[in-house]
PDB file of C-alpha atoms in Angstrom:
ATOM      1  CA  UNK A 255       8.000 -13.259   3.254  1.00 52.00           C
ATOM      2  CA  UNK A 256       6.157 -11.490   6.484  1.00 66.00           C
ATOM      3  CA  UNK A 257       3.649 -12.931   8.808  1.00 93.00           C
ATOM      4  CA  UNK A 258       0.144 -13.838   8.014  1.00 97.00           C
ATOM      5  CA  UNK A 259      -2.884 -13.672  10.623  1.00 98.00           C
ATOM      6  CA  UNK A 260      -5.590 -15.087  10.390  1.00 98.00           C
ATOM      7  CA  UNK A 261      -9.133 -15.580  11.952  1.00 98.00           C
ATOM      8  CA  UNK A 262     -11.186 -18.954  11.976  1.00 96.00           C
ATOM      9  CA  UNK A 263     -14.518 -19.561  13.386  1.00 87.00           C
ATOM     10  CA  UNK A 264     -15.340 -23.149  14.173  1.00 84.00           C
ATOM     11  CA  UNK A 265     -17.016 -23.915  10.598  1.00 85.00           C
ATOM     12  CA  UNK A 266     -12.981 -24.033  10.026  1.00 92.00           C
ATOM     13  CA  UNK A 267     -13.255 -23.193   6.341  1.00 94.00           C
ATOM     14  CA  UNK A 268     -10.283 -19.875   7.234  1.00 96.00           C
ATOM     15  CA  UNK A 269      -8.409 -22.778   9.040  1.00 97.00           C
ATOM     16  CA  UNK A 270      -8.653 -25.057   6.142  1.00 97.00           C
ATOM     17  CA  UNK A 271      -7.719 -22.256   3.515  1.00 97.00           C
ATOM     18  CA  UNK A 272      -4.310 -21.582   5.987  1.00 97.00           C
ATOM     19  CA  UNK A 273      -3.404 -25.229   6.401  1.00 97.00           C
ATOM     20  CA  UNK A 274      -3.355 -25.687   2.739  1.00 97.00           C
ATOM     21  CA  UNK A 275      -1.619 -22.169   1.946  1.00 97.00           C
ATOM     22  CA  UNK A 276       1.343 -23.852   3.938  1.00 95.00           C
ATOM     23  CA  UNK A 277       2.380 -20.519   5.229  1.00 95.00           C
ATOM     24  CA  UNK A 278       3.808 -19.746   8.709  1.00 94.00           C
ATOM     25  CA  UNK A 279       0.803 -17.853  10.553  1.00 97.00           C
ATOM     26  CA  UNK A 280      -0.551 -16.824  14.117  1.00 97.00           C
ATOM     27  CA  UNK A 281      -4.331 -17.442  14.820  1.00 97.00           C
ATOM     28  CA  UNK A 282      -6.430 -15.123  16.139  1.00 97.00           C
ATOM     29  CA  UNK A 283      -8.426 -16.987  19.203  1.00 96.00           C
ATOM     30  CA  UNK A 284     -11.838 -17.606  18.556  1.00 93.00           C
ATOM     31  CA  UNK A 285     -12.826 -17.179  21.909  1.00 93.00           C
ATOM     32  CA  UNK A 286     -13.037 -13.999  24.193  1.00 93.00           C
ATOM     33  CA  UNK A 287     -11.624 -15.557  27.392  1.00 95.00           C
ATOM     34  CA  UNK A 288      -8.180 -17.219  25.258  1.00 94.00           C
ATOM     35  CA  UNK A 289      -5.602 -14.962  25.591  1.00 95.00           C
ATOM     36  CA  UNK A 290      -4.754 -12.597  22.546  1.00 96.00           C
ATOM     37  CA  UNK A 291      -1.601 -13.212  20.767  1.00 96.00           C
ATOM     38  CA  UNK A 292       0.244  -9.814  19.760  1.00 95.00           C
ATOM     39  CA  UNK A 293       0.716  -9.267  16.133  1.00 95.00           C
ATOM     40  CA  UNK A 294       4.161 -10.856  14.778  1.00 93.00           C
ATOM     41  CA  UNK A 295       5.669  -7.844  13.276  1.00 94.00           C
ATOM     42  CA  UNK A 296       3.907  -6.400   9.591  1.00 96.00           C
ATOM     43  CA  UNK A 297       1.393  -8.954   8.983  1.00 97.00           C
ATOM     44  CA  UNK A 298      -1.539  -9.622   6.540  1.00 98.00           C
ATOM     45  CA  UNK A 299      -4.503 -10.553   7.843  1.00 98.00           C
ATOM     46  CA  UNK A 300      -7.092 -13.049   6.613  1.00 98.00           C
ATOM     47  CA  UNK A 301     -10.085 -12.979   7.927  1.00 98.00           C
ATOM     48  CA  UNK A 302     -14.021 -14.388   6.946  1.00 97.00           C
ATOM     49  CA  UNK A 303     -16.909 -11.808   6.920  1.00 95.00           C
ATOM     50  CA  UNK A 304     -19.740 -12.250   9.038  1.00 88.00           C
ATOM     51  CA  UNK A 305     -22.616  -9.848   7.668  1.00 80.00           C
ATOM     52  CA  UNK A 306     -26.499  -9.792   7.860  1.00 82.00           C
ATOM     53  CA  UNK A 307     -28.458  -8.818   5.040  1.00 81.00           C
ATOM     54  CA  UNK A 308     -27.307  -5.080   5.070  1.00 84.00           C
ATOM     55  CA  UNK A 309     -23.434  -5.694   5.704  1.00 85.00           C
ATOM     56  CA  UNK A 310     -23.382  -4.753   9.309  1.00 90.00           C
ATOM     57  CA  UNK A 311     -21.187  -7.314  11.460  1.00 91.00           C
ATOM     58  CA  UNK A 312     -19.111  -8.216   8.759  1.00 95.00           C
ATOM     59  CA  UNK A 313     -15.703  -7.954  10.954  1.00 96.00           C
ATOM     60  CA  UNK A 314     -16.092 -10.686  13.556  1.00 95.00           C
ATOM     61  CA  UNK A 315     -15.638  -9.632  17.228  1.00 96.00           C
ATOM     62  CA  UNK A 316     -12.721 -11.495  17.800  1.00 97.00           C
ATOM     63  CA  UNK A 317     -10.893  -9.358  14.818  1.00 98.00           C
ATOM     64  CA  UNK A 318     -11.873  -6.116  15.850  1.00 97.00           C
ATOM     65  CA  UNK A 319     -10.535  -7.337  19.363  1.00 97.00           C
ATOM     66  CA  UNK A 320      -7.431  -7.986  17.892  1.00 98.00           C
ATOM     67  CA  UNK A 321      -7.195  -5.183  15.821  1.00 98.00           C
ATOM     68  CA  UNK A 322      -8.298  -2.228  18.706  1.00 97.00           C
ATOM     69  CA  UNK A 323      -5.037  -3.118  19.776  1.00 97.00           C
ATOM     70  CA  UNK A 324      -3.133   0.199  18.975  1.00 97.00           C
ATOM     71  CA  UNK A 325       0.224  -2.228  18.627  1.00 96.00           C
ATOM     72  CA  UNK A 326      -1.484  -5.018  16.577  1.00 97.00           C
ATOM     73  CA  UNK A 327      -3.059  -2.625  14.010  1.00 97.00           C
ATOM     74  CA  UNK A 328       0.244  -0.362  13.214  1.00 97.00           C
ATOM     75  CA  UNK A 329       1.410  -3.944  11.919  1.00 97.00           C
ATOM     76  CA  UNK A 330      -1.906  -4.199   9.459  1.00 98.00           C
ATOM     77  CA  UNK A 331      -0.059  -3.979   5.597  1.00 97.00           C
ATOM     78  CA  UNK A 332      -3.000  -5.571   3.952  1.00 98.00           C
ATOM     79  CA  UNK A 333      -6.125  -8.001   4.297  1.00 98.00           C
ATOM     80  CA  UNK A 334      -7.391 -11.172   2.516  1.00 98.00           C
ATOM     81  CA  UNK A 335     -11.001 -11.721   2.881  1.00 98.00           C
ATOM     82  CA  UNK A 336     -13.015 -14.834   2.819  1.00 96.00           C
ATOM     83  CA  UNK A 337     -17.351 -14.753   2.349  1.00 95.00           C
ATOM     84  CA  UNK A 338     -19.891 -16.532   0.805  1.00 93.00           C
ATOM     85  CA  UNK A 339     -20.974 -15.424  -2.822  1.00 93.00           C
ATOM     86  CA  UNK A 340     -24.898 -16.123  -1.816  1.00 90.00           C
ATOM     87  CA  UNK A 341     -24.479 -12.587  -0.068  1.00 89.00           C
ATOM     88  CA  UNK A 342     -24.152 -11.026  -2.974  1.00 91.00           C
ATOM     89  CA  UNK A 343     -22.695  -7.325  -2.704  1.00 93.00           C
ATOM     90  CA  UNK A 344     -21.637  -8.034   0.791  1.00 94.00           C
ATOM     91  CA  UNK A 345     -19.580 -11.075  -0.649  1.00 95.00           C
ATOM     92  CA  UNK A 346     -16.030 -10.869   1.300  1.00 96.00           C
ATOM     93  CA  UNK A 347     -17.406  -7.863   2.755  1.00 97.00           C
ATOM     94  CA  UNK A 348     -15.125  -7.778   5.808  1.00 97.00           C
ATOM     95  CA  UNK A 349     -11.850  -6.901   4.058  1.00 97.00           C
ATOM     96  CA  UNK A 350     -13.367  -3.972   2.868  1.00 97.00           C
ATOM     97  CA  UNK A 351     -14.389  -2.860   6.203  1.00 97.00           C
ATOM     98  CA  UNK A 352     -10.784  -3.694   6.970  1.00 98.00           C
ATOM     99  CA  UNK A 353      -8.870  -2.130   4.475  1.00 98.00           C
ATOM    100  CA  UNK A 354     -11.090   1.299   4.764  1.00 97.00           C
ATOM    101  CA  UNK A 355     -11.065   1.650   8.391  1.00 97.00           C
ATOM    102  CA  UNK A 356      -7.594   0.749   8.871  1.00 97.00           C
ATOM    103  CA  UNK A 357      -6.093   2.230   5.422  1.00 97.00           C
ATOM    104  CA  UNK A 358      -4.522  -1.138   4.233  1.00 97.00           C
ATOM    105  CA  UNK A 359      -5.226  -2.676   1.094  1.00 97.00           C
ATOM    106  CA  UNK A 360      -7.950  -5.369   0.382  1.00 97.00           C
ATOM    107  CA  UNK A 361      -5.385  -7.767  -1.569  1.00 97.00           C
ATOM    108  CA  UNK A 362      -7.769 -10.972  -2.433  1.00 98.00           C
ATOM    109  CA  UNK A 363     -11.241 -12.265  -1.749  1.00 97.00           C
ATOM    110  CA  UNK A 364     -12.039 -15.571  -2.029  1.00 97.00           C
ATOM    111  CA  UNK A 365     -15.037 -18.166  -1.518  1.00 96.00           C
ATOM    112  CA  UNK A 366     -15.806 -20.503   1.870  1.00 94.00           C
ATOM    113  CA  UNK A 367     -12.100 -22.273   2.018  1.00 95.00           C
ATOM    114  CA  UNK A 368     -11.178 -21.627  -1.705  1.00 97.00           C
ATOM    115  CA  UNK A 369     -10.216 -22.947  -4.418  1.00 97.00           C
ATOM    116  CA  UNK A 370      -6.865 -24.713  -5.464  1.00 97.00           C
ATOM    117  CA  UNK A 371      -6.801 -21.358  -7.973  1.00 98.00           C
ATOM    118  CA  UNK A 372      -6.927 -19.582  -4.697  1.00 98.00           C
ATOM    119  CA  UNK A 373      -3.897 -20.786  -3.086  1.00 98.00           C
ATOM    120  CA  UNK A 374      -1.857 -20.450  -5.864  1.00 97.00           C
ATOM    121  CA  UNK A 375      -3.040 -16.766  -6.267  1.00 97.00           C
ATOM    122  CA  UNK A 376      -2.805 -15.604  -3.319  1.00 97.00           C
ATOM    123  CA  UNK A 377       0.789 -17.815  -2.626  1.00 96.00           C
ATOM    124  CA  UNK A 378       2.409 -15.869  -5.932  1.00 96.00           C
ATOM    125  CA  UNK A 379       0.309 -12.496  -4.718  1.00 95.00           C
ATOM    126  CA  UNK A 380       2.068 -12.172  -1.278  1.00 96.00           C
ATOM    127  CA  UNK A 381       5.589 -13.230  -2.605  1.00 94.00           C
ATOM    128  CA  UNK A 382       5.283 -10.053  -5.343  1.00 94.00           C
ATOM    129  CA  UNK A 383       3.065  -8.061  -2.074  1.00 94.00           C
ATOM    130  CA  UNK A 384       5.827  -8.210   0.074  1.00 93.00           C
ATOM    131  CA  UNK A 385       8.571  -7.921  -2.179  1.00 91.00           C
ATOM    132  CA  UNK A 386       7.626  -4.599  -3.261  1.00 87.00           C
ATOM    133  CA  UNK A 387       6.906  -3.446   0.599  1.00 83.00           C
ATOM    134  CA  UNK A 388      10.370  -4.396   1.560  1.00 75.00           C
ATOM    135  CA  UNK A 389      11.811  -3.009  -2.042  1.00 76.00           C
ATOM    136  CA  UNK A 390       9.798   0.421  -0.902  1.00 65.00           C
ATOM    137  CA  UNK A 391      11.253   0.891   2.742  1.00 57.00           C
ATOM    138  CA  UNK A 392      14.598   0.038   1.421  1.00 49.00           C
ATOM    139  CA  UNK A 393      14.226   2.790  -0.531  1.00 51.00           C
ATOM    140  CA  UNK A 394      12.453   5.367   2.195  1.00 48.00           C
ATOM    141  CA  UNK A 395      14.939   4.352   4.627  1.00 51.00           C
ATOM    142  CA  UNK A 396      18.249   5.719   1.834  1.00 52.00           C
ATOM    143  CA  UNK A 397      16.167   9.024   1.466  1.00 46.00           C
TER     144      UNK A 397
END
């Protein structure tokens, strides 16, 4: 399996979803002035969205920090977003941001810190994820 990255504010509920996923992963800081940690080689990301009413700010700061880095972002395979379903449309709303600006796949949304359901998913989801991106270069790199 490749890297994860992830985002957490201090709420901690991205934090809590990563300890329990049990998964190797880099954190993005959540402070400006910490220094920013280059990405790992191909890496998911999973962030939480950060909206207002109308979906603008849904990618925190921090992220789109991270990600304006030309040598972090060529890493980007796919994104996992986290929201709150009280904001309706916007629920999650970061990962689609993501995935359309940066032309990566929105692979899973899920709720605050999620669920035991969740972690399973998204556990058995990356397994088969990066299984097929490895099974696909392996096959670009023989053509």
């Amino acid at each position: 399996m490749s890297a994860l990255v992830y985002f957490s504010s201090p709420s901690g509920n991205t934090h809590r979803f990563m300890e329990r996923l049990g998964l190797p992963a880099v954190r993005i800081p959540a402070r400006a002035s910490e220094p920013m940690p280059a990405a790992p080689g191909p890496f998911v990301l999973v962030t939480p969205t950060y909206a207002d009413g109308e979906g603008r700010g849904a990618v925190h700061k921090q992220v789109i920090r991270f990600l304006n880095q030309e040598s972090n972002r060529a890493q980007l395979k796919g994104v996992i977003a986290s929201g709150n379903r009280n904001f309706g449309i916007y629920f999650a709303h970061a990962g689609a941001v993501i995935a359309a600006k940066c032309q990566c796949p929105c692979l899973y949304k899920f709720e605050l810190a999620g669920t035991n359901n969740d972690i399973e998913r998204v556990r058995k989801g990356l397994e088969l994820f990066w299984q097929h991106q490895h099974s696909t270069n392996h096959r670009l790199q023989k053509a």
